[in-house]
Short mmCIF file of C-alpha atoms in Angstrom, two decimals:
data_model
loop_
_atom_site.label_atom_id
_atom_site.label_comp_id
_atom_site.label_asym_id
_atom_site.label_seq_id
_atom_site.Cartn_x
_atom_site.Cartn_y
_atom_site.Cartn_z
CA MET A 72 2.28 -30.55 -22.81
CA ASN A 73 -1.27 -30.68 -21.75
CA LEU A 74 -1.53 -29.60 -18.60
CA SER A 75 -4.49 -30.14 -18.48
CA LEU A 76 -3.36 -32.90 -17.50
CA LEU A 77 -1.36 -31.94 -14.34
CA PRO A 78 -4.09 -33.85 -11.84
CA ASP A 79 -3.72 -37.37 -14.16
CA LEU A 80 0.20 -36.93 -13.00
CA ALA A 81 -0.14 -36.51 -9.33
CA LEU A 82 -3.28 -39.47 -9.56
CA PHE A 83 -0.93 -41.98 -10.65
CA VAL A 84 2.08 -41.14 -8.60
CA GLN A 85 -0.94 -41.27 -5.46
CA VAL A 86 -1.71 -44.92 -7.59
CA VAL A 87 1.93 -46.33 -7.24
CA ASP A 88 2.41 -44.80 -3.87
CA GLN A 89 -0.83 -47.11 -2.89
CA GLY A 90 -1.15 -49.72 -4.40
CA SER A 91 -3.53 -49.71 -6.29
CA PHE A 92 -6.47 -47.92 -7.37
CA SER A 93 -9.32 -48.35 -4.59
CA ALA A 94 -6.93 -46.70 -1.73
CA VAL A 95 -6.49 -43.91 -3.37
CA ALA A 96 -10.05 -44.16 -4.63
CA ARG A 97 -10.40 -43.77 -0.61
CA LYS A 98 -8.76 -41.38 0.27
CA SER A 99 -9.71 -38.49 -2.40
CA GLY A 100 -12.83 -40.10 -2.46
CA ALA A 101 -13.19 -40.73 -6.43
CA THR A 102 -14.32 -44.16 -7.21
CA PRO A 103 -12.33 -47.02 -8.51
CA SER A 104 -13.66 -46.36 -12.03
CA ALA A 105 -12.85 -42.36 -12.84
CA ILE A 106 -8.98 -43.65 -10.92
CA SER A 107 -8.39 -46.02 -13.66
CA ARG A 108 -10.18 -43.70 -16.44
CA SER A 109 -7.13 -40.90 -15.36
CA VAL A 110 -4.17 -43.22 -15.27
CA SER A 111 -6.41 -43.86 -18.54
CA ARG A 112 -6.03 -40.70 -20.21
CA LEU A 113 -2.16 -40.13 -19.07
CA GLU A 114 -1.27 -43.70 -20.94
CA HIS A 115 -3.30 -42.70 -24.46
CA GLU A 116 -1.81 -38.95 -24.01
CA ILE A 117 1.87 -40.37 -23.44
CA GLY A 118 1.33 -43.14 -26.10
CA SER A 119 2.76 -46.19 -24.08
CA LYS A 120 1.32 -48.56 -20.76
CA LEU A 121 2.32 -46.53 -17.78
CA LEU A 122 1.05 -49.94 -15.79
CA HIS A 123 0.88 -53.48 -16.03
CA ARG A 124 -2.25 -54.75 -13.58
CA THR A 125 -3.40 -58.37 -12.65
CA THR A 126 -6.00 -58.47 -10.15
CA ARG A 127 -3.59 -58.97 -7.29
CA LYS A 128 -1.01 -55.86 -7.96
CA LEU A 129 -0.32 -53.07 -9.95
CA ARG A 130 3.26 -53.43 -12.13
CA LEU A 131 5.34 -50.31 -13.67
CA SER A 132 6.11 -50.77 -17.06
CA ASP A 133 9.77 -48.82 -18.17
CA SER A 134 7.64 -46.08 -19.55
CA GLY A 135 5.94 -45.81 -16.40
CA LYS A 136 8.84 -45.85 -14.75
CA THR A 137 10.81 -42.86 -15.77
CA VAL A 138 6.83 -41.13 -16.67
CA TYR A 139 7.03 -41.87 -12.20
CA GLN A 140 10.46 -40.73 -12.00
CA HIS A 141 9.50 -37.30 -13.01
CA ALA A 142 6.01 -36.84 -11.56
CA GLN A 143 6.89 -37.31 -8.48
CA GLN A 144 9.95 -34.82 -9.16
CA MET A 145 7.03 -32.13 -10.07
CA LEU A 146 5.00 -32.99 -6.99
CA GLU A 147 7.96 -32.24 -5.37
CA ALA A 148 8.63 -28.72 -6.44
CA ALA A 149 5.35 -27.72 -5.96
CA ARG A 150 5.50 -28.92 -2.47
CA GLN A 151 7.97 -26.86 -2.05
CA ALA A 152 6.40 -24.17 -4.11
CA MET A 153 3.66 -24.37 -1.65
CA ASP A 154 6.16 -24.19 1.19
CA SER A 155 8.28 -21.09 -0.48
CA ALA A 156 4.76 -18.89 -0.55
CA ASN A 157 3.75 -20.11 2.79
CA ARG A 158 6.77 -19.05 4.50
CA GLU A 159 6.19 -16.05 2.41
CA GLN A 160 3.06 -15.89 4.47
CA ALA A 161 4.08 -15.77 7.84
CA ILE A 162 7.50 -13.66 7.45
CA ALA A 163 8.24 -10.80 6.69
CA GLN A 164 9.80 -10.29 4.07
CA GLY A 165 10.37 -9.07 0.61
CA LYS A 166 10.21 -5.35 -1.12
CA LEU A 167 7.30 -3.49 0.05
CA THR A 168 6.33 -0.20 -2.52
CA LEU A 169 4.10 2.17 -1.10
CA SER A 170 2.50 5.48 -2.78
CA VAL A 171 2.45 8.60 -0.89
CA PRO A 172 1.78 12.06 -1.65
CA LYS A 173 5.18 14.33 -1.28
CA ALA A 174 4.51 16.04 1.89
CA VAL A 175 3.06 13.37 3.51
CA GLY A 176 6.04 11.05 2.03
CA ARG A 177 8.43 14.02 3.14
CA PHE A 178 7.17 14.57 6.99
CA VAL A 179 4.58 11.34 7.58
CA ILE A 180 6.23 8.22 6.19
CA HIS A 181 9.71 8.97 5.92
CA PRO A 182 10.89 9.79 9.64
CA LEU A 183 9.02 6.21 10.42
CA MET A 184 10.66 4.31 8.19
CA MET A 185 14.19 3.59 10.16
CA GLU A 186 12.26 1.79 13.38
CA PHE A 187 10.11 0.05 10.59
CA LEU A 188 13.26 -1.22 8.55
CA THR A 189 15.08 -2.33 11.87
CA ARG A 190 12.50 -3.57 12.91
CA TYR A 191 11.43 -5.81 9.99
CA PRO A 192 14.92 -6.67 8.69
CA GLN A 193 13.38 -8.69 5.75
CA VAL A 194 11.53 -6.31 4.16
CA ASP A 195 12.43 -3.81 1.94
CA VAL A 196 10.42 -0.53 1.02
CA CYS A 197 10.15 1.60 -1.73
CA LEU A 198 8.60 4.81 -1.10
CA ARG A 199 6.87 6.65 -4.55
CA LEU A 200 6.33 10.44 -3.55
CA GLU A 201 3.78 11.74 -5.77
CA ASP A 202 0.65 13.96 -6.07
CA ARG A 203 -0.63 11.82 -8.86
CA TYR A 204 -2.82 8.23 -8.17
CA LEU A 205 -0.58 5.84 -8.78
CA ASP A 206 -2.55 2.46 -9.95
CA PHE A 207 -1.95 -0.59 -7.82
CA ILE A 208 -1.35 -2.88 -11.10
CA ASP A 209 0.14 -0.25 -13.97
CA ASP A 210 2.19 0.77 -11.17
CA GLY A 211 3.12 -2.10 -9.06
CA ILE A 212 2.25 -0.77 -5.51
CA ASP A 213 1.28 -2.67 -2.74
CA LEU A 214 0.53 -0.31 -0.77
CA ALA A 215 -1.01 3.79 -1.34
CA LEU A 216 -1.84 7.00 1.28
CA ARG A 217 -4.52 9.09 -0.69
CA ILE A 218 -6.06 11.99 0.98
CA THR A 219 -9.63 11.92 0.88
CA ASP A 220 -12.98 11.89 2.56
CA SER A 221 -14.31 8.56 -0.17
CA PRO A 222 -11.70 6.07 -0.93
CA SER A 223 -12.07 4.33 -4.49
CA PRO A 224 -14.95 1.43 -4.59
CA GLY A 225 -13.03 -1.52 -4.86
CA LEU A 226 -9.94 -0.77 -2.36
CA HIS A 227 -10.14 -1.26 1.68
CA GLY A 228 -8.17 0.52 4.12
CA LYS A 229 -8.05 2.64 6.96
CA PRO A 230 -7.55 6.00 7.79
CA LEU A 231 -4.90 6.76 9.48
CA MET A 232 -4.72 10.97 10.85
CA PRO A 233 -6.53 13.68 9.09
CA VAL A 234 -5.44 15.78 7.36
CA THR A 235 -6.18 19.95 8.19
CA HIS A 236 -5.07 23.21 7.34
CA ILE A 237 -3.53 26.32 8.83
CA ILE A 238 -2.01 29.70 7.97
CA CYS A 239 1.30 30.37 9.82
CA ALA A 240 4.33 33.32 9.67
CA THR A 241 7.32 33.70 11.92
CA PRO A 242 6.94 36.56 15.48
CA THR A 243 9.08 38.36 13.37
CA TRP A 244 7.26 38.91 10.06
CA LEU A 245 3.74 40.01 12.85
CA GLN A 246 5.87 41.91 15.02
CA HIS A 247 6.52 44.24 12.02
CA HIS A 248 3.44 44.14 9.88
CA GLY A 249 1.56 43.72 12.77
CA THR A 250 -0.81 40.56 13.39
CA PRO A 251 -4.44 40.15 11.80
CA LYS A 252 -7.33 40.14 13.96
CA THR A 253 -9.59 39.04 11.17
CA PRO A 254 -9.50 37.11 7.97
CA GLN A 255 -10.41 40.66 6.18
CA GLU A 256 -7.16 42.11 7.92
CA LEU A 257 -4.92 39.52 5.36
CA ALA A 258 -4.90 41.90 2.82
CA ALA A 259 -2.08 44.12 4.14
CA HIS A 260 -0.16 41.32 4.41
CA SER A 261 2.66 39.10 1.77
CA CYS A 262 0.85 35.39 1.77
CA ILE A 263 2.40 32.71 0.28
CA SER A 264 0.06 30.07 -1.60
CA LEU A 265 -0.45 26.68 -3.38
CA GLY A 266 0.47 28.94 -6.66
CA GLU A 267 -1.64 26.10 -9.41
CA MET A 268 -4.10 27.84 -10.19
CA PRO A 269 -5.98 31.47 -8.61
CA ALA A 270 -8.27 30.14 -7.04
CA ASP A 271 -5.10 28.99 -4.42
CA ALA A 272 -4.88 32.64 -3.75
CA ARG A 273 -8.98 32.87 -2.28
CA TRP A 274 -8.74 31.92 0.85
CA LYS A 275 -11.93 30.39 3.00
CA PHE A 276 -12.48 30.07 6.07
CA ARG A 277 -14.71 28.47 8.82
CA ARG A 278 -15.92 29.63 12.47
CA GLU A 279 -19.47 29.23 14.60
CA GLY A 280 -21.01 28.32 10.83
CA LYS A 281 -19.92 31.50 9.29
CA THR A 282 -17.68 31.52 6.17
CA GLU A 283 -15.62 33.67 4.61
CA THR A 284 -13.50 34.12 2.11
CA ILE A 285 -10.55 36.19 1.29
CA GLN A 286 -7.94 37.08 -1.97
CA THR A 287 -4.58 37.42 -0.93
CA GLN A 288 -1.71 38.62 -2.30
CA GLY A 289 1.75 38.01 -2.08
CA ARG A 290 4.88 38.23 -4.18
CA TYR A 291 5.98 34.29 -3.47
CA ALA A 292 3.59 30.60 -3.79
CA ALA A 293 5.00 27.93 -4.72
CA ASN A 294 3.55 23.57 -4.45
CA HIS A 295 4.85 22.05 -1.70
CA THR A 296 4.42 21.93 1.84
CA ALA A 297 8.85 22.56 2.14
CA VAL A 298 9.14 24.52 0.34
CA ARG A 299 5.90 27.19 1.98
CA LEU A 300 7.52 26.34 5.21
CA ASP A 301 10.77 27.55 4.25
CA ALA A 302 9.31 30.74 2.93
CA VAL A 303 7.09 31.33 6.29
CA LYS A 304 10.61 30.14 8.17
CA GLN A 305 12.34 33.10 6.00
CA HIS A 306 9.74 36.01 7.43
CA LEU A 307 8.68 36.20 3.95
CA GLY A 308 4.83 36.24 4.94
CA ILE A 309 1.96 34.55 6.05
CA GLY A 310 1.80 30.98 4.61
CA SER A 311 -0.69 28.44 4.01
CA LEU A 312 0.18 24.79 5.32
CA PRO A 313 -0.85 21.39 6.00
CA LEU A 314 -0.46 21.18 10.19
CA PHE A 315 1.27 17.98 9.96
CA THR A 316 4.19 20.44 7.75
CA ALA A 317 3.85 22.96 10.62
CA ARG A 318 4.04 21.11 13.54
CA GLU A 319 7.60 20.75 14.24
CA ALA A 320 8.24 24.40 13.43
CA LEU A 321 5.20 25.67 15.90
CA GLU A 322 6.40 23.22 18.27
CA ASN A 323 9.98 24.94 18.87
CA GLY A 324 8.28 28.75 18.65
CA GLU A 325 9.81 29.09 15.22
CA ILE A 326 6.43 30.13 13.70
CA VAL A 327 2.64 30.84 15.13
CA GLN A 328 -0.28 29.91 14.01
CA VAL A 329 -2.14 32.93 13.02
CA LEU A 330 -5.77 33.04 13.44
CA PRO A 331 -5.91 30.32 15.11
CA GLU A 332 -9.77 30.57 16.13
CA TRP A 333 -10.48 30.25 12.90
CA GLU A 334 -11.00 27.20 10.15
CA PHE A 335 -8.26 27.14 7.53
CA ILE A 336 -10.63 25.20 4.75
CA SER A 337 -8.10 23.65 1.32
CA ARG A 338 -9.07 21.17 -1.38
CA TYR A 339 -6.29 19.15 -0.16
CA SER A 340 -7.78 18.81 3.55
CA GLY A 341 -9.30 15.54 4.41
CA GLN A 342 -8.67 11.60 6.13
CA LEU A 343 -5.40 9.86 5.15
CA TRP A 344 -6.59 7.13 3.87
CA LEU A 345 -3.98 3.63 3.81
CA LEU A 346 -5.51 1.32 0.38
CA TRP A 347 -4.79 -1.74 -0.63
CA SER A 348 -6.25 -3.97 -3.70
CA GLY A 349 -7.66 -7.21 -2.15
CA ASN A 350 -7.44 -8.39 1.63
CA LYS A 351 -7.10 -12.15 0.54
CA HIS A 352 -3.71 -13.95 0.93
CA MET A 353 -2.35 -10.40 2.23
CA PRO A 354 1.91 -10.67 2.29
CA ALA A 355 3.36 -10.79 6.32
CA ARG A 356 4.91 -7.60 4.99
CA MET A 357 1.99 -5.73 4.07
CA ARG A 358 0.55 -6.57 6.90
CA ALA A 359 3.41 -5.32 8.60
CA MET A 360 3.35 -2.20 7.24
CA ILE A 361 -0.05 -1.27 7.68
CA ASP A 362 -0.52 -2.39 11.94
CA TYR A 363 3.35 -0.25 11.88
CA LEU A 364 1.36 2.74 10.48
CA SER A 365 -1.97 2.48 12.12
CA GLU A 366 0.21 2.04 15.67
CA LYS A 367 2.11 5.01 14.93
CA MET A 368 -0.84 6.85 13.73
#
């Protein structure tokens, strides 16, 4: 079927329902001759007369009755599709996929999900915990959380929280090995770094405009913050950690911050942004998650 004729089918139904070309013309803002040409296009495509026209009324032919019946069904299906889409826009429901860096997902987002799922019982959540950037279209994600100071052009979003890094150790480690008072004193300690590249062992600190870089040494490195946190708790040395990873252990006294008066500079510092592609016709489930994370963070 020629899909360009779908508007003509819709007009044909209106002509039959209204009983005249002029009535439809007034309602649609077209001219009666334009409505007549629309019906003529349908008749030419079908190869059969749909309406018998007289000066006083219109009467459906046998073919016209059949086309009218199916066209009504088509319009009803279209109305149901629109109603369904509108309901989806209004009610938070369906599957929502979030792309989240591994550590952020484990320590920040995952603990918030139980309350979200309780609050929105018709929404299913899929967390994609990967440190690489996923593509909104190719990878089928709805929202992305990324640590950056400059989100990609074309994306919409909002910053949720700053991501800062600190260095930590257990009180037991510091009792046995001493508490560093300056960055230079870290050279006497076993330090637990990211370990992905040599630069990860060169720790940078800033204080009152002064920057110092220290080449650290250590027997253990791990590129997962949960592993580094556990290594620190096991008294393996002084470890670099995102504050959001270390916060709970800091609050309960399992670990303490080392050199708190110095800012630890990490290549993974920045703002945690919540991002999405486009903002027209946003499903209610996306809006619900955006508002929820903004509220909680």
